Tab-separated table of C-alpha atoms and ligand atoms in Angstrom:
chain	number	residue	atom	x	y	z
X	27	MET	CA	-20.801	-10.489	-34.203
X	28	SER	CA	-17.908	-7.991	-34.053
X	29	ASP	CA	-14.489	-9.069	-32.772
X	30	ASP	CA	-14.508	-6.345	-30.152
X	31	SER	CA	-17.419	-7.833	-28.261
X	32	VAL	CA	-18.214	-10.949	-26.235
X	33	LEU	CA	-21.410	-12.963	-26.624
X	34	ILE	CA	-23.062	-14.191	-23.420
X	35	ARG	CA	-25.768	-16.821	-23.777
X	36	ASN	CA	-28.321	-17.918	-21.217
X	37	ASN	CA	-28.521	-21.658	-21.933
X	38	ALA	CA	-31.834	-21.942	-20.066
X	39	THR	CA	-33.668	-19.481	-22.359
X	40	GLY	CA	-31.401	-19.372	-25.405
X	41	GLN	CA	-31.230	-15.561	-25.088
X	42	GLU	CA	-27.918	-14.102	-26.300
X	43	VAL	CA	-26.549	-10.621	-25.678
X	44	GLU	CA	-23.382	-9.066	-27.083
X	45	TYR	CA	-21.226	-7.062	-24.686
X	46	PRO	CA	-18.552	-4.568	-25.779
X	47	LEU	CA	-14.866	-5.285	-25.196
X	48	LEU	CA	-13.157	-2.193	-23.819
X	49	LYS	CA	-9.534	-1.750	-24.842
X	50	GLY	CA	-7.045	0.036	-22.608
X	51	THR	CA	-3.632	1.372	-23.609
X	52	LEU	CA	-1.940	-1.768	-22.274
X	53	GLY	CA	-3.092	-5.028	-20.715
X	54	ASN	CA	-6.133	-7.269	-20.967
X	55	HIS	CA	-9.278	-6.244	-22.796
X	56	THR	CA	-12.231	-5.855	-20.467
X	57	VAL	CA	-15.825	-6.940	-21.098
X	58	ASP	CA	-18.295	-4.245	-20.121
X	59	ILE	CA	-21.017	-6.284	-18.421
X	60	SER	CA	-22.596	-3.370	-16.552
X	61	SER	CA	-25.991	-4.036	-18.187
X	62	LEU	CA	-25.865	-7.848	-17.716
X	63	ASN	CA	-28.334	-7.885	-14.829
X	64	LYS	CA	-30.782	-5.711	-16.748
X	65	ASP	CA	-30.371	-7.752	-19.952
X	66	LEU	CA	-30.246	-11.326	-18.637
X	67	GLY	CA	-31.111	-11.106	-14.946
X	68	PHE	CA	-27.690	-12.417	-13.844
X	69	PHE	CA	-24.986	-11.083	-11.583
X	70	THR	CA	-21.345	-12.103	-12.095
X	71	TYR	CA	-19.531	-13.933	-9.273
X	72	ASP	CA	-15.854	-13.099	-8.757
X	73	SER	CA	-14.932	-13.461	-5.128
X	74	GLY	CA	-11.642	-11.636	-4.506
X	75	PHE	CA	-12.033	-9.666	-7.777
X	76	VAL	CA	-9.678	-11.996	-9.630
X	77	SER	CA	-11.098	-11.106	-13.066
X	78	THR	CA	-12.926	-7.865	-12.351
X	79	ALA	CA	-11.810	-4.366	-13.343
X	80	SER	CA	-13.510	-2.045	-10.866
X	81	CYS	CA	-12.638	1.211	-12.613
X	82	LYS	CA	-10.747	2.891	-15.446
X	83	SER	CA	-7.447	4.373	-14.308
X	84	ALA	CA	-4.486	6.079	-16.000
X	85	ILE	CA	-2.112	5.966	-13.031
X	86	THR	CA	-0.308	2.640	-12.725
X	87	TYR	CA	0.098	-0.408	-14.976
X	88	ILE	CA	1.242	-3.870	-13.895
X	89	ASP	CA	2.087	-6.776	-16.176
X	90	GLY	CA	2.268	-9.587	-13.630
X	91	ASP	CA	3.468	-12.255	-16.067
X	92	ASN	CA	6.442	-10.248	-17.208
X	93	GLY	CA	7.217	-8.466	-13.921
X	94	ILE	CA	6.553	-4.934	-15.276
X	95	LEU	CA	5.398	-1.978	-13.177
X	96	LEU	CA	4.852	1.478	-14.705
X	97	TYR	CA	3.859	4.695	-12.933
X	98	ARG	CA	2.156	6.952	-15.517
X	99	GLY	CA	3.976	4.868	-18.145
X	100	ILE	CA	7.467	5.176	-16.645
X	101	PRO	CA	9.173	1.909	-15.556
X	102	ILE	CA	9.691	1.569	-11.818
X	103	ASP	CA	13.408	0.794	-12.179
X	104	GLN	CA	14.005	4.140	-13.949
X	105	LEU	CA	12.141	6.023	-11.223
X	106	ALA	CA	13.991	4.063	-8.534
X	107	GLU	CA	17.319	5.025	-10.067
X	108	HIS	CA	16.728	8.678	-10.938
X	109	SER	CA	13.816	10.079	-8.960
X	110	SER	CA	12.874	11.137	-5.434
X	111	PHE	CA	9.703	10.222	-3.551
X	112	LEU	CA	8.185	13.693	-3.872
X	113	GLU	CA	8.892	13.803	-7.605
X	114	VAL	CA	7.165	10.409	-7.941
X	115	ALA	CA	4.236	11.637	-5.829
X	116	TYR	CA	3.903	14.642	-8.171
X	117	LEU	CA	3.996	12.311	-11.182
X	118	LEU	CA	1.299	10.039	-9.723
X	119	MET	CA	-0.951	12.922	-8.725
X	120	ASN	CA	-0.530	15.079	-11.821
X	121	GLY	CA	0.244	12.632	-14.627
X	122	GLU	CA	3.561	14.140	-15.778
X	123	LEU	CA	7.025	14.569	-14.309
X	124	PRO	CA	7.370	18.089	-12.867
X	125	LYS	CA	9.521	20.788	-14.421
X	126	GLU	CA	12.113	22.232	-12.032
X	127	GLN	CA	9.910	25.124	-10.862
X	128	GLN	CA	6.884	22.833	-10.448
X	129	LEU	CA	8.875	20.431	-8.282
X	130	HIS	CA	10.191	23.335	-6.241
X	131	SER	CA	6.677	24.696	-5.559
X	132	PHE	CA	5.282	21.222	-4.837
X	133	THR	CA	8.107	20.433	-2.389
X	134	SER	CA	7.771	23.790	-0.692
X	135	GLU	CA	3.993	23.390	-0.298
X	136	ILE	CA	4.387	19.879	1.133
X	137	THR	CA	7.054	21.094	3.550
X	138	HIS	CA	4.808	23.911	4.749
X	139	HIS	CA	1.842	21.596	5.319
X	140	ALA	CA	3.864	19.104	7.387
X	141	MET	CA	2.882	20.555	10.781
X	142	LEU	CA	-0.039	19.127	12.743
X	143	HIS	CA	-2.679	21.224	14.457
X	144	GLU	CA	-1.566	21.592	18.096
X	145	SER	CA	-4.824	20.067	19.332
X	146	LEU	CA	-4.008	16.862	17.481
X	147	ARG	CA	-1.086	16.245	19.833
X	148	SER	CA	-3.486	15.522	22.651
X	149	PHE	CA	-5.167	12.767	20.612
X	150	PHE	CA	-2.042	10.657	21.061
X	151	ASP	CA	-2.343	10.923	24.854
X	152	GLY	CA	-5.514	8.874	24.637
X	153	PHE	CA	-3.518	5.868	23.438
X	154	HIS	CA	-1.791	3.497	25.810
X	155	TYR	CA	2.007	3.603	25.409
X	156	ASP	CA	2.064	0.139	23.819
X	157	ALA	CA	-0.691	0.821	21.259
X	158	HIS	CA	0.261	-0.444	17.814
X	159	PRO	CA	1.373	2.556	15.699
X	160	MET	CA	-1.044	1.508	12.937
X	161	ALA	CA	-3.924	1.737	15.435
X	162	MET	CA	-2.850	5.286	16.283
X	163	MET	CA	-2.391	6.195	12.627
X	164	VAL	CA	-5.872	5.006	11.590
X	165	GLY	CA	-7.431	7.090	14.365
X	166	VAL	CA	-5.341	10.227	13.952
X	167	VAL	CA	-5.599	10.389	10.135
X	168	GLY	CA	-9.381	9.918	10.336
X	169	SER	CA	-9.602	12.724	12.870
X	170	LEU	CA	-7.865	15.197	10.507
X	171	SER	CA	-11.245	15.766	8.843
X	172	ALA	CA	-12.384	17.503	12.028
X	173	PHE	CA	-9.712	20.180	11.527
X	174	TYR	CA	-10.328	21.103	7.890
X	175	HIS	CA	-14.085	21.088	7.429
X	176	SER	CA	-14.053	24.499	5.771
X	177	GLU	CA	-12.158	22.952	2.840
X	178	LEU	CA	-14.093	19.743	2.364
X	179	ASN	CA	-16.284	20.648	-0.584
X	180	MET	CA	-15.447	17.641	-2.735
X	181	ASN	CA	-16.911	19.351	-5.825
X	182	ASP	CA	-14.253	22.045	-5.581
X	183	PRO	CA	-11.002	20.962	-7.330
X	184	GLU	CA	-8.942	23.303	-5.127
X	185	HIS	CA	-10.393	21.776	-1.943
X	186	ARG	CA	-9.548	18.338	-3.312
X	187	ARG	CA	-6.000	19.374	-4.194
X	188	ILE	CA	-5.285	20.958	-0.822
X	189	SER	CA	-6.698	17.920	1.022
X	190	ALA	CA	-4.427	15.591	-0.979
X	191	MET	CA	-1.399	17.812	-0.275
X	192	ARG	CA	-2.199	17.941	3.445
X	193	LEU	CA	-2.441	14.166	3.649
X	194	LEU	CA	0.853	13.607	1.861
X	195	ALA	CA	2.586	16.291	3.922
X	196	LYS	CA	1.319	15.274	7.356
X	197	MET	CA	1.774	11.518	7.086
X	198	PRO	CA	5.481	11.453	8.113
X	199	THR	CA	4.750	13.818	11.021
X	200	ILE	CA	1.929	11.556	12.235
X	201	ALA	CA	4.049	8.431	11.723
X	202	ALA	CA	6.939	9.854	13.746
X	203	ALA	CA	4.517	11.004	16.468
X	204	CYS	CA	3.124	7.441	16.700
X	205	TYR	CA	6.635	6.133	17.284
X	206	ARG	CA	7.603	8.836	19.782
X	207	HIS	CA	4.421	8.278	21.755
X	208	SER	CA	5.257	4.573	22.034
X	209	VAL	CA	8.746	5.297	23.395
X	210	GLY	CA	7.662	8.245	25.538
X	211	TRP	CA	9.687	10.910	23.723
X	212	PRO	CA	8.384	14.465	23.180
X	213	PHE	CA	7.029	15.145	19.706
X	214	LEU	CA	9.245	17.041	17.328
X	215	TYR	CA	8.065	19.652	14.843
X	216	PRO	CA	8.873	19.211	11.153
X	217	ARG	CA	11.598	21.458	9.729
X	218	VAL	CA	11.321	23.447	6.526
X	219	ASP	CA	15.043	23.150	5.786
X	220	LEU	CA	15.011	19.363	5.516
X	221	GLU	CA	14.070	17.148	2.585
X	222	TYR	CA	10.952	14.915	3.040
X	223	CYS	CA	12.854	11.762	4.086
X	224	GLU	CA	15.463	13.653	6.141
X	225	ASN	CA	12.627	15.429	7.919
X	226	PHE	CA	11.008	12.115	8.776
X	227	MET	CA	14.288	10.649	10.077
X	228	ASN	CA	14.831	13.764	12.167
X	229	MET	CA	11.291	13.683	13.598
X	230	MET	CA	11.751	9.996	14.407
X	231	PHE	CA	15.116	9.999	16.082
X	232	SER	CA	16.248	13.461	17.185
X	233	LEU	CA	16.165	14.159	20.873
X	234	PRO	CA	15.730	17.662	22.301
X	235	SER	CA	18.733	17.022	24.532
X	236	GLN	CA	20.983	16.500	21.495
X	237	LYS	CA	21.535	18.699	18.514
X	238	PHE	CA	20.272	17.277	15.234
X	239	ILE	CA	23.810	17.449	13.888
X	240	ASP	CA	24.895	14.917	16.520
X	241	LEU	CA	22.490	12.450	14.971
X	242	ALA	CA	24.276	12.312	11.628
X	243	HIS	CA	23.894	8.535	11.623
X	244	TYR	CA	20.160	8.850	11.182
X	245	ILE	CA	20.395	11.172	8.241
X	246	ASP	CA	23.215	9.315	6.636
X	247	PRO	CA	22.798	9.970	2.882
X	248	VAL	CA	22.749	6.202	2.334
X	249	ALA	CA	19.830	5.866	4.737
X	250	VAL	CA	17.967	8.825	3.177
X	251	LYS	CA	18.512	7.400	-0.326
X	252	ALA	CA	17.296	3.968	0.790
X	253	LEU	CA	14.208	5.500	2.407
X	254	ASN	CA	13.416	7.489	-0.749
X	255	LEU	CA	13.733	4.283	-2.741
X	256	LEU	CA	11.418	2.301	-0.450
X	257	LEU	CA	8.809	5.059	-0.571
X	258	ILE	CA	9.029	5.173	-4.385
X	259	LEU	CA	8.601	1.396	-4.680
X	260	HIS	CA	5.599	1.368	-2.332
X	261	ALA	CA	3.969	4.526	-3.693
X	262	ASP	CA	1.301	2.893	-5.853
X	263	HIS	CA	0.175	-0.494	-7.121
X	264	GLU	CA	-3.074	0.108	-9.026
X	265	GLN	CA	-6.271	-1.396	-7.566
X	266	ASN	CA	-4.784	-3.272	-4.560
X	267	ALA	CA	-6.939	-3.919	-1.477
X	268	SER	CA	-6.212	-0.643	0.323
X	269	THR	CA	-6.543	1.535	-2.805
X	270	SER	CA	-9.806	-0.191	-3.690
X	271	THR	CA	-10.950	0.473	-0.118
X	272	VAL	CA	-10.113	4.163	-0.519
X	273	ARG	CA	-12.019	4.249	-3.817
X	274	LEU	CA	-15.057	2.437	-2.398
X	275	ALA	CA	-15.213	4.693	0.664
X	276	SER	CA	-14.733	7.787	-1.526
X	277	SER	CA	-17.504	6.708	-3.900
X	278	THR	CA	-19.990	7.588	-1.146
X	279	GLY	CA	-18.707	11.181	-1.079
X	280	ALA	CA	-17.009	10.674	2.320
X	281	ASN	CA	-14.202	13.128	3.078
X	282	PRO	CA	-10.651	12.186	2.015
X	283	TYR	CA	-9.235	11.935	5.555
X	284	ALA	CA	-11.854	9.324	6.484
X	285	CYS	CA	-11.247	7.498	3.179
X	286	ILE	CA	-7.467	7.374	3.617
X	287	ALA	CA	-8.008	6.140	7.207
X	288	ALA	CA	-10.080	3.304	5.679
X	289	GLY	CA	-7.177	2.574	3.313
X	290	ILE	CA	-4.734	2.485	6.239
X	291	ALA	CA	-6.980	-0.030	8.024
X	292	ALA	CA	-7.049	-2.263	4.927
X	293	LEU	CA	-3.291	-1.977	4.524
X	294	TRP	CA	-2.696	-3.246	8.060
X	295	GLY	CA	-3.622	-6.886	7.299
X	296	PRO	CA	-0.768	-9.425	6.963
X	297	ALA	CA	-1.974	-10.431	3.470
X	298	HIS	CA	-1.306	-6.832	2.365
X	299	GLY	CA	0.941	-4.163	3.940
X	300	GLY	CA	1.285	-6.032	7.219
X	301	ALA	CA	3.430	-8.588	5.364
X	302	ASN	CA	6.671	-6.626	5.874
X	303	GLU	CA	6.256	-6.877	9.647
X	304	ALA	CA	5.198	-10.536	9.340
X	305	VAL	CA	8.321	-11.374	7.285
X	306	LEU	CA	10.644	-10.239	10.052
X	307	SER	CA	8.670	-12.125	12.704
X	308	MET	CA	8.808	-15.207	10.473
X	309	LEU	CA	12.576	-14.904	9.893
X	310	ALA	CA	13.130	-14.460	13.628
X	311	GLU	CA	11.023	-17.555	14.290
X	312	ILE	CA	12.911	-19.633	11.702
X	313	GLY	CA	16.134	-18.433	13.321
X	314	THR	CA	18.726	-20.519	11.477
X	315	ALA	CA	19.110	-21.807	7.921
X	316	ASP	CA	18.920	-25.474	8.973
X	317	ARG	CA	15.245	-24.950	9.931
X	318	ILE	CA	14.246	-23.688	6.455
X	319	PRO	CA	13.094	-27.131	5.150
X	320	GLU	CA	10.786	-27.459	8.165
X	321	TYR	CA	9.102	-24.101	7.364
X	322	ILE	CA	8.891	-24.813	3.640
X	323	ALA	CA	7.151	-28.086	4.516
X	324	LYS	CA	4.683	-26.144	6.703
X	325	ALA	CA	3.999	-23.696	3.838
X	326	ARG	CA	3.353	-26.622	1.479
X	327	ASP	CA	1.054	-28.456	3.902
X	328	PRO	CA	-2.598	-27.768	2.923
X	329	ASN	CA	-3.673	-28.513	6.519
X	330	ASP	CA	-1.314	-25.930	7.983
X	331	PRO	CA	-2.443	-22.262	7.740
X	332	PHE	CA	1.211	-21.116	7.690
X	333	ARG	CA	2.237	-19.195	4.576
X	334	LEU	CA	5.679	-18.047	3.634
X	335	MET	CA	5.351	-14.329	4.296
X	336	GLY	CA	6.690	-12.070	1.548
X	337	PHE	CA	6.031	-14.741	-1.078
X	338	GLY	CA	3.270	-14.784	-3.658
X	339	HIS	CA	1.203	-12.027	-5.180
X	340	ARG	CA	-2.245	-11.752	-6.715
X	341	VAL	CA	-0.899	-10.114	-9.872
X	342	TYR	CA	2.780	-11.063	-10.169
X	343	LYS	CA	3.284	-14.615	-11.367
X	344	ASN	CA	6.928	-13.805	-11.947
X	345	PHE	CA	9.505	-11.799	-9.971
X	346	ASP	CA	7.990	-8.692	-8.399
X	347	PRO	CA	10.177	-5.991	-10.061
X	348	ARG	CA	10.179	-4.086	-6.774
X	349	ALA	CA	11.647	-7.106	-4.957
X	350	THR	CA	14.494	-7.285	-7.481
X	351	ILE	CA	15.366	-3.613	-6.881
X	352	ILE	CA	15.084	-3.912	-3.101
X	353	ARG	CA	17.171	-7.087	-2.943
X	354	LYS	CA	20.070	-5.243	-4.561
X	355	THR	CA	19.583	-2.244	-2.262
X	356	CYS	CA	19.762	-4.563	0.760
X	357	TYR	CA	23.358	-5.420	-0.163
X	358	ASP	CA	24.289	-1.742	-0.599
X	359	VAL	CA	22.561	-0.508	2.549
X	360	LEU	CA	23.806	-3.274	4.809
X	361	GLU	CA	27.334	-2.881	3.493
X	362	LYS	CA	27.407	0.934	3.700
X	363	LEU	CA	25.773	1.139	7.110
X	364	SER	CA	28.160	-1.675	8.186
X	365	ASN	CA	25.209	-3.506	9.566
X	366	ASP	CA	25.777	-7.216	9.051
X	367	ASP	CA	22.303	-8.583	9.566
X	368	PRO	CA	22.098	-12.374	9.900
X	369	LEU	CA	18.393	-12.096	8.976
X	370	PHE	CA	19.439	-10.960	5.474
X	371	GLU	CA	21.614	-14.072	5.061
X	372	LEU	CA	18.692	-16.152	6.286
X	373	ALA	CA	16.293	-14.397	3.874
X	374	LEU	CA	18.660	-15.090	0.953
X	375	ALA	CA	18.903	-18.770	1.945
X	376	LEU	CA	15.113	-19.024	2.318
X	377	GLU	CA	14.540	-17.363	-1.058
X	378	GLU	CA	17.026	-19.725	-2.756
X	379	TYR	CA	15.429	-22.780	-1.166
X	380	ALA	CA	11.840	-21.742	-1.995
X	381	LEU	CA	12.659	-20.828	-5.599
X	382	GLN	CA	13.892	-24.399	-6.166
X	383	ASP	CA	10.934	-26.007	-4.448
X	384	GLU	CA	8.396	-27.746	-6.686
X	385	TYR	CA	5.377	-26.302	-4.823
X	386	PHE	CA	6.594	-22.699	-5.177
X	387	ILE	CA	7.594	-23.243	-8.831
X	388	GLU	CA	4.262	-24.819	-9.736
X	389	LYS	CA	2.210	-22.102	-8.010
X	390	LYS	CA	4.462	-19.343	-9.388
X	391	LEU	CA	5.230	-17.982	-5.930
X	392	TYR	CA	8.091	-15.482	-6.025
X	393	PRO	CA	9.367	-13.048	-3.394
X	394	ASN	CA	7.286	-9.864	-3.318
X	395	VAL	CA	8.377	-6.342	-2.366
X	396	ASP	CA	7.906	-7.004	1.324
X	397	PHE	CA	10.222	-9.966	1.514
X	398	TYR	CA	13.164	-7.537	1.658
X	399	SER	CA	11.729	-4.139	2.635
X	400	GLY	CA	11.716	-4.973	6.360
X	401	ILE	CA	15.414	-5.820	6.307
X	402	ILE	CA	16.217	-2.350	4.974
X	403	TYR	CA	13.867	-0.656	7.451
X	404	LYS	CA	15.577	-2.592	10.235
X	405	ALA	CA	18.984	-1.381	9.003
X	406	LEU	CA	17.603	2.188	9.181
X	407	ASN	CA	16.668	1.566	12.846
X	408	ILE	CA	12.942	1.674	12.110
X	409	PRO	CA	11.239	-0.594	14.672
X	410	VAL	CA	9.389	-3.622	13.299
X	411	ASP	CA	5.920	-2.452	14.336
X	412	MET	CA	6.502	0.763	12.323
X	413	PHE	CA	7.064	-1.106	9.034
X	414	THR	CA	3.442	-0.979	7.896
X	415	VAL	CA	3.270	2.671	8.964
X	416	MET	CA	6.208	3.303	6.605
X	417	PHE	CA	4.264	1.581	3.853
X	418	ALA	CA	1.281	3.841	4.619
X	419	ILE	CA	3.437	6.998	4.241
X	420	ALA	CA	4.467	5.815	0.777
X	421	ARG	CA	1.067	4.524	-0.344
X	422	THR	CA	-0.579	7.829	0.591
X	423	ALA	CA	0.846	9.160	-2.705
X	424	GLY	CA	-1.051	6.431	-4.559
X	425	TRP	CA	-4.217	6.676	-2.470
X	426	VAL	CA	-4.572	10.424	-2.970
X	427	SER	CA	-3.804	10.093	-6.697
X	428	HIS	CA	-6.573	7.518	-7.124
X	429	TRP	CA	-8.894	9.632	-5.036
X	430	LEU	CA	-8.153	12.730	-7.140
X	431	GLU	CA	-8.603	10.738	-10.357
X	432	MET	CA	-11.923	9.306	-9.228
X	433	MET	CA	-13.342	12.531	-7.828
X	434	ALA	CA	-12.485	14.392	-11.059
X	435	GLU	CA	-14.629	11.942	-13.082
X	436	PRO	CA	-17.977	13.636	-13.619
X	437	THR	CA	-19.835	10.301	-13.758
X	438	HIS	CA	-18.394	8.322	-10.850
X	439	ARG	CA	-21.027	6.248	-9.080
X	440	ILE	CA	-21.313	4.828	-5.603
X	441	GLY	CA	-19.513	1.434	-5.410
X	442	ARG	CA	-22.179	-1.086	-4.544
X	443	PRO	CA	-21.379	-4.763	-5.312
X	444	ARG	CA	-24.119	-7.400	-5.450
X	445	GLN	CA	-23.979	-10.851	-3.840
X	446	LEU	CA	-24.876	-14.489	-4.296
X	447	TYR	CA	-27.251	-14.980	-1.365
X	448	VAL	CA	-26.825	-18.413	0.320
X	449	GLY	CA	-28.793	-17.805	3.547
X	450	PRO	CA	-32.165	-19.243	4.599
X	451	GLU	CA	-35.252	-18.684	2.478
X	452	GLN	CA	-38.022	-16.469	3.879
X	453	ARG	CA	-39.317	-17.845	7.227
X	454	ASP	CA	-41.396	-16.630	10.146
X	455	TYR	CA	-40.207	-15.055	13.360
X	456	VAL	CA	-40.438	-17.487	16.290
X	457	PRO	CA	-41.210	-15.980	19.751
X	458	ILE	CA	-38.412	-16.568	22.275
X	459	ASP	CA	-40.421	-19.055	24.441
X	460	ARG	CA	-40.980	-21.315	21.416
X	461	ARG	CA	-37.394	-21.547	20.039
B	23	ACO	N1	3.024	-19.523	1.047
B	23	ACO	C1	2.493	-20.744	0.750
B	23	ACO	N2	1.521	-20.947	-0.160
B	23	ACO	C2	1.045	-19.866	-0.782
B	23	ACO	C3	1.535	-18.557	-0.534
B	23	ACO	C4	2.561	-18.418	0.417
B	23	ACO	N3	3.069	-17.194	0.700
B	23	ACO	N4	0.869	-17.665	-1.301
B	23	ACO	C5	-0.023	-18.390	-2.006
B	23	ACO	N5	0.082	-19.699	-1.706
B	23	ACO	C6	-0.680	-20.802	-2.314
B	23	ACO	C7	-2.079	-20.835	-1.745
B	23	ACO	O1	-2.178	-21.688	-0.628
B	23	ACO	C8	-2.880	-21.347	-2.920
B	23	ACO	O2	-2.720	-22.737	-2.967
B	23	ACO	P1	-3.917	-23.679	-3.542
B	23	ACO	O3	-4.000	-23.343	-4.990
B	23	ACO	O4	-3.434	-25.055	-3.262
B	23	ACO	O5	-5.153	-23.290	-2.782
B	23	ACO	C9	-2.157	-20.753	-4.135
B	23	ACO	O6	-0.802	-20.525	-3.704
B	23	ACO	C10	-2.754	-19.447	-4.630
B	23	ACO	O7	-2.846	-18.568	-3.509
B	23	ACO	P2	-4.053	-17.576	-3.252
B	23	ACO	O8	-4.139	-17.272	-1.807
B	23	ACO	O9	-5.274	-18.099	-3.946
B	23	ACO	O10	-3.541	-16.316	-4.044
B	23	ACO	P3	-4.065	-14.858	-3.854
B	23	ACO	O11	-3.764	-14.154	-5.101
B	23	ACO	O12	-5.466	-14.858	-3.370
B	23	ACO	O13	-3.160	-14.288	-2.640
B	23	ACO	C11	-1.381	-13.289	-1.447
B	23	ACO	C12	-2.049	-13.491	-2.819
B	23	ACO	C13	-2.411	-12.823	-0.432
B	23	ACO	C14	-0.331	-12.196	-1.572
B	23	ACO	C15	-0.752	-14.623	-1.001
B	23	ACO	O14	0.236	-15.030	-1.929
B	23	ACO	C16	-0.164	-14.543	0.406
B	23	ACO	O15	-0.870	-14.725	1.388
B	23	ACO	N6	1.184	-14.265	0.534
B	23	ACO	C17	1.794	-14.081	1.814
B	23	ACO	C18	1.499	-12.705	2.367
B	23	ACO	C19	2.244	-11.608	1.644
B	23	ACO	O16	3.455	-11.689	1.411
B	23	ACO	N7	1.529	-10.521	1.318
B	23	ACO	C20	2.117	-9.342	0.677
B	23	ACO	C21	1.555	-9.163	-0.702
B	23	ACO	S1	2.379	-7.837	-1.501
B	23	ACO	C22	1.691	-6.449	-0.856
B	23	ACO	O17	0.558	-6.370	-0.458
B	23	ACO	C23	2.571	-5.300	-0.786
């Protein structure tokens, strides 16, 4: 037996089959068991995909034990320090950092695709004023497919590229429109003279009755830098729940707008992107540092469903490198925007307490990216129910990159998991008067 294979034996029949070990550039080797059912008549059971690689990908690498995150091989801390969100989006989508001219063309194309079709504006009117912005975003992004059906030939690389660019470009415009609908402000058009994050801040907060220049606070360079950083940190995270949802939906050949809408829906849950909103609600509920032990006890109690939001991660069993970067940025942003937020002090105290607690140490539960991201968003005046929408803007870069990668593979197959059936055996239909 070769050392780059794994032997699987059926103890009932004694039959043995050797399966190849696939080796990636970095990370765990992966047993290719795709013929297991044909060979031995077994499925594998891995609820939650804890040990299952669903695809090959060259985009993002995570080493959860050592707290490493690489986009196309480049460490996240280097990108956080030197890059901008659009440069990172280019890197994720195209595999290499852009040259100056490439970045210029990419930025210009994104800027020019930022407008929404006028008819889309009326979609927002169908939502009640207090609709959750994520509910609006799922609906509006899905409906984009109705506007671009002449460029939805998924076998055409140019159609795929333009769809990805449109999604990335329009996301901030849709996000800002969701917010403005909820507060009853008129929608604002994107501007070609503003950078991606500045444009978003302007579309969020500018009022027609004031000149943009009067709103300097909202495009404070510190705020724009912090927003760029948050978008970079959230841009991709390999096969997380929402990206896997995008891939699964795309595997059917569905159009990219519908697939990204599916990703947005998956992101919304509090175990995933909804955690940043849940962290702030939790901190507000805890209120003061003296109540921390009470909440830690709740998190430890197996009979209490409460979990410490912003703690724990499927892959990181060490510090989430993104949380380390964000924690530092919290100090800078809060200091520079002179916004002394007691919730930040409370978050620091909670983090310190949890990191010394036996339960959290034993289960390797560390703060994740969302433990601190909400505090920065709050300092930037982004309302709490927009936090997951902000995450969606960033993750669109990752979603479209995975979609492009998958659609370019000539052999991609429909994603169709099997199951361990535990329902009743075959039985007869009973007429209603005899049940
Ligand atoms: N608070 C208390 N206990 C926790 C927490 C937490 N935040 N997270 C995990 N645990 C415990 C679980 O109860 C479980 O205990 P057990 O072994 O006694 O059953 C153990 O740690 C392992 O947890 P799992 O849920 O099996 O781990 P999984 O990898 O499935 O879940 C998840 C990861 C969903 C992130 C989880 O840690 C969690 O719910 N955290 C809070 C929500 C959150 O912050 N989500 C954001 C994730 S990052 C992102 O999506 C951007």
